Structure formats: structure tokens, C-alpha cells
Short mmCIF file of C-alpha atoms in Angstrom, two decimals:
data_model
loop_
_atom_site.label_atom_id
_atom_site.label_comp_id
_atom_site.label_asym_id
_atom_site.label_seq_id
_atom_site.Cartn_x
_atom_site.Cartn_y
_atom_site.Cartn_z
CA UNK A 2 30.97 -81.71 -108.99
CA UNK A 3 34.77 -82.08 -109.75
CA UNK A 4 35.98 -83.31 -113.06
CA UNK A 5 37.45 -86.67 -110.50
CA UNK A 6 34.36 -87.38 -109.24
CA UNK A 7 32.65 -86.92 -112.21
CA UNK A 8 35.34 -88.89 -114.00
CA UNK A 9 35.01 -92.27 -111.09
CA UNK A 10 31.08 -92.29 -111.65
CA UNK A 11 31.40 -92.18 -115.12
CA UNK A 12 33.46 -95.56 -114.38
CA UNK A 13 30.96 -96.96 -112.28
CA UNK A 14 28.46 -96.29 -114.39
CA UNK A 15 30.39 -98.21 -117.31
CA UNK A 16 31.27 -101.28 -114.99
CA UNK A 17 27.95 -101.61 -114.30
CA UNK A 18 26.65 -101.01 -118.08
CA UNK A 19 29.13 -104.25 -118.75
CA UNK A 20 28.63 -106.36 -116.32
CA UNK A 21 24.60 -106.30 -117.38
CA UNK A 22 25.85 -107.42 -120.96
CA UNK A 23 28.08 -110.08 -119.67
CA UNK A 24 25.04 -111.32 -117.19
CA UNK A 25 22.88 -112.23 -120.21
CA UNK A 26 21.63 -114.96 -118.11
CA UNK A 27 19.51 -112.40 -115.70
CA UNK A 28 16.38 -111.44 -116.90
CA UNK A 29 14.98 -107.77 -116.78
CA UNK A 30 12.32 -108.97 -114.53
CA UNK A 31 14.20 -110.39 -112.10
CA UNK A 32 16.16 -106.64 -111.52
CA UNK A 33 12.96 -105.42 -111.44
CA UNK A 34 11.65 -107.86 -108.55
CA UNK A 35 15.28 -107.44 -106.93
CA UNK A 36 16.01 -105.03 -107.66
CA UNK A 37 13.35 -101.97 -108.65
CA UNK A 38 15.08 -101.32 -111.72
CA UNK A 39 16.28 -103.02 -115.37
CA UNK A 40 18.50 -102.43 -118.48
CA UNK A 41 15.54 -100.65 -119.55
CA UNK A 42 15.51 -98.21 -116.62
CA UNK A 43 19.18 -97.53 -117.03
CA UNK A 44 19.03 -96.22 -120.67
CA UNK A 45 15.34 -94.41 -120.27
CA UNK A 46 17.82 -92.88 -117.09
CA UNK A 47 20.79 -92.39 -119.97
CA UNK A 48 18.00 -90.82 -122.57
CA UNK A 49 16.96 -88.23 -119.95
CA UNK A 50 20.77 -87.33 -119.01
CA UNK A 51 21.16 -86.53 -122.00
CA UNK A 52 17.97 -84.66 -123.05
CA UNK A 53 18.93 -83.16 -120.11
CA UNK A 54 21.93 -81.94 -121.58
CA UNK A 55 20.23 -80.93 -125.02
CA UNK A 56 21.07 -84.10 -126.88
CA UNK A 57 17.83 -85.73 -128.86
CA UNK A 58 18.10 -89.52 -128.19
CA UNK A 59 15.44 -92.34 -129.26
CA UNK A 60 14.56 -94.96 -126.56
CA UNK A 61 16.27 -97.46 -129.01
CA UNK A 62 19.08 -95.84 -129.80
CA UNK A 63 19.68 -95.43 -125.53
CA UNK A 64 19.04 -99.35 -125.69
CA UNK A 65 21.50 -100.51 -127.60
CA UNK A 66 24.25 -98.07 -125.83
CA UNK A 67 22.99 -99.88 -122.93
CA UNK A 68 22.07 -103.88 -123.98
CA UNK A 69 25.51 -103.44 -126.53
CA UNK A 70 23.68 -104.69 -129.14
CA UNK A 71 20.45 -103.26 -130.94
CA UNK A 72 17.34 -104.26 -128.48
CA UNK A 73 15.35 -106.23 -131.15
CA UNK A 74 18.55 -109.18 -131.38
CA UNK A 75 19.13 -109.16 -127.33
CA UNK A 76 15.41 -110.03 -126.82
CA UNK A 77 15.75 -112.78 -129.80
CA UNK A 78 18.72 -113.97 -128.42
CA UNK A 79 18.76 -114.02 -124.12
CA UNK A 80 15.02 -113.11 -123.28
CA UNK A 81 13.06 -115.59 -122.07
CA UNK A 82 9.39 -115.13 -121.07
CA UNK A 83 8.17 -114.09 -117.76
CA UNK A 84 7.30 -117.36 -115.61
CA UNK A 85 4.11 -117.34 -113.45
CA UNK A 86 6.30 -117.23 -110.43
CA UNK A 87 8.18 -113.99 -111.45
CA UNK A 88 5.04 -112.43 -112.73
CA UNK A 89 3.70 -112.64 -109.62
CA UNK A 90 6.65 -111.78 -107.82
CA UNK A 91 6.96 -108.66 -109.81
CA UNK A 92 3.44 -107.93 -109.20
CA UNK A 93 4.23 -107.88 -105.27
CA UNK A 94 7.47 -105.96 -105.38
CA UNK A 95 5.19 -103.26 -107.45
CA UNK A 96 2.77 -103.60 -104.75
CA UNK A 97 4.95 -103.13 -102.19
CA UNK A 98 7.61 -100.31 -103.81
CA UNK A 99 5.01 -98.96 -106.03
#
């Protein structure tokens, strides 16, 4: 891969990375039901990059490079719990993706 490309999805990656803090208001489930994937997938994804690359890095440690904030204070603050609805909506999309 060249150092532009590299470079531009380093970007994306980062646009994306802040637009999930700014979107406080959307729930981790609800990218899961959506879309297959949460803030939580994204820095398990950013832990194993950089395992990958011979870099120890704790799952919380990835989380708060990911939620901006250490994981403990964004759940206090923006999560709210799981209604029956998206429970079971989850439970389908697991179903059906799983």
C-alpha cells in the first residue's frame, strides 16, 4: 500500500472515529442492529492493528482512543439501557448475520 493511500484511510478512519463521539445520541446497539458493528468493535479492531504491529494495548485503553473519553464516564454519561424492542431487534440481526 502507498504511503497516500495509507495516509486517506488513516483520514477516514479518523472522520469516522469523530463523528461516533459527536453522535452521542446513537446507542452501540443500534450500530450493532444497523449496522453489524459498534464503538466497541472499532477499538477491539484498533487493539488488534496494533498487536498486530507489536504494540501491547488493553481493551480500555483502545476504548477511550476510540469513545474520546475513558469508557467508564461515556457509559455514565450517554448510555442508556437496551429497550425490549432493540433487544429483540439485535437478537434477529444476530440471527440473521450471525
Amino acid at each position: 500500500m502507498d504511503q497516500q493511500t495509507l495516509e486517506m484511510e488513516a483520514a477516514v478512519y479518523r472522520r469516522l472515529r469523530d463523528h461516533l463521539r459527536a453522535r452521542t445520541d446513537v446507542q452501540n446497539i443500534d450500530l450493532m442492529i444497523l449496522a453489524g458493528f459498534c464503538r466497541n468493535c472499532l477499538a477491539d479492531w484498533y487493539r488488534d492493528a496494533a498487536a498486530e504491529r507489536g504494540q501491547e494495548m488493553d481493551k480500555l485503553k483502545a476504548r477511550e482512543i476510540v469513545y474520546g473519553m475513558p469508557f467508564e464516564e461515556w457509559k455514565a454519561k450517554y448510555q442508556k439501557d437496551a429497550s425490549p424492542e432493540q433487544q429483540a431487534a439485535f437478537a434477529k440481526s444476530q440471527a440473521e448475520h450471525g
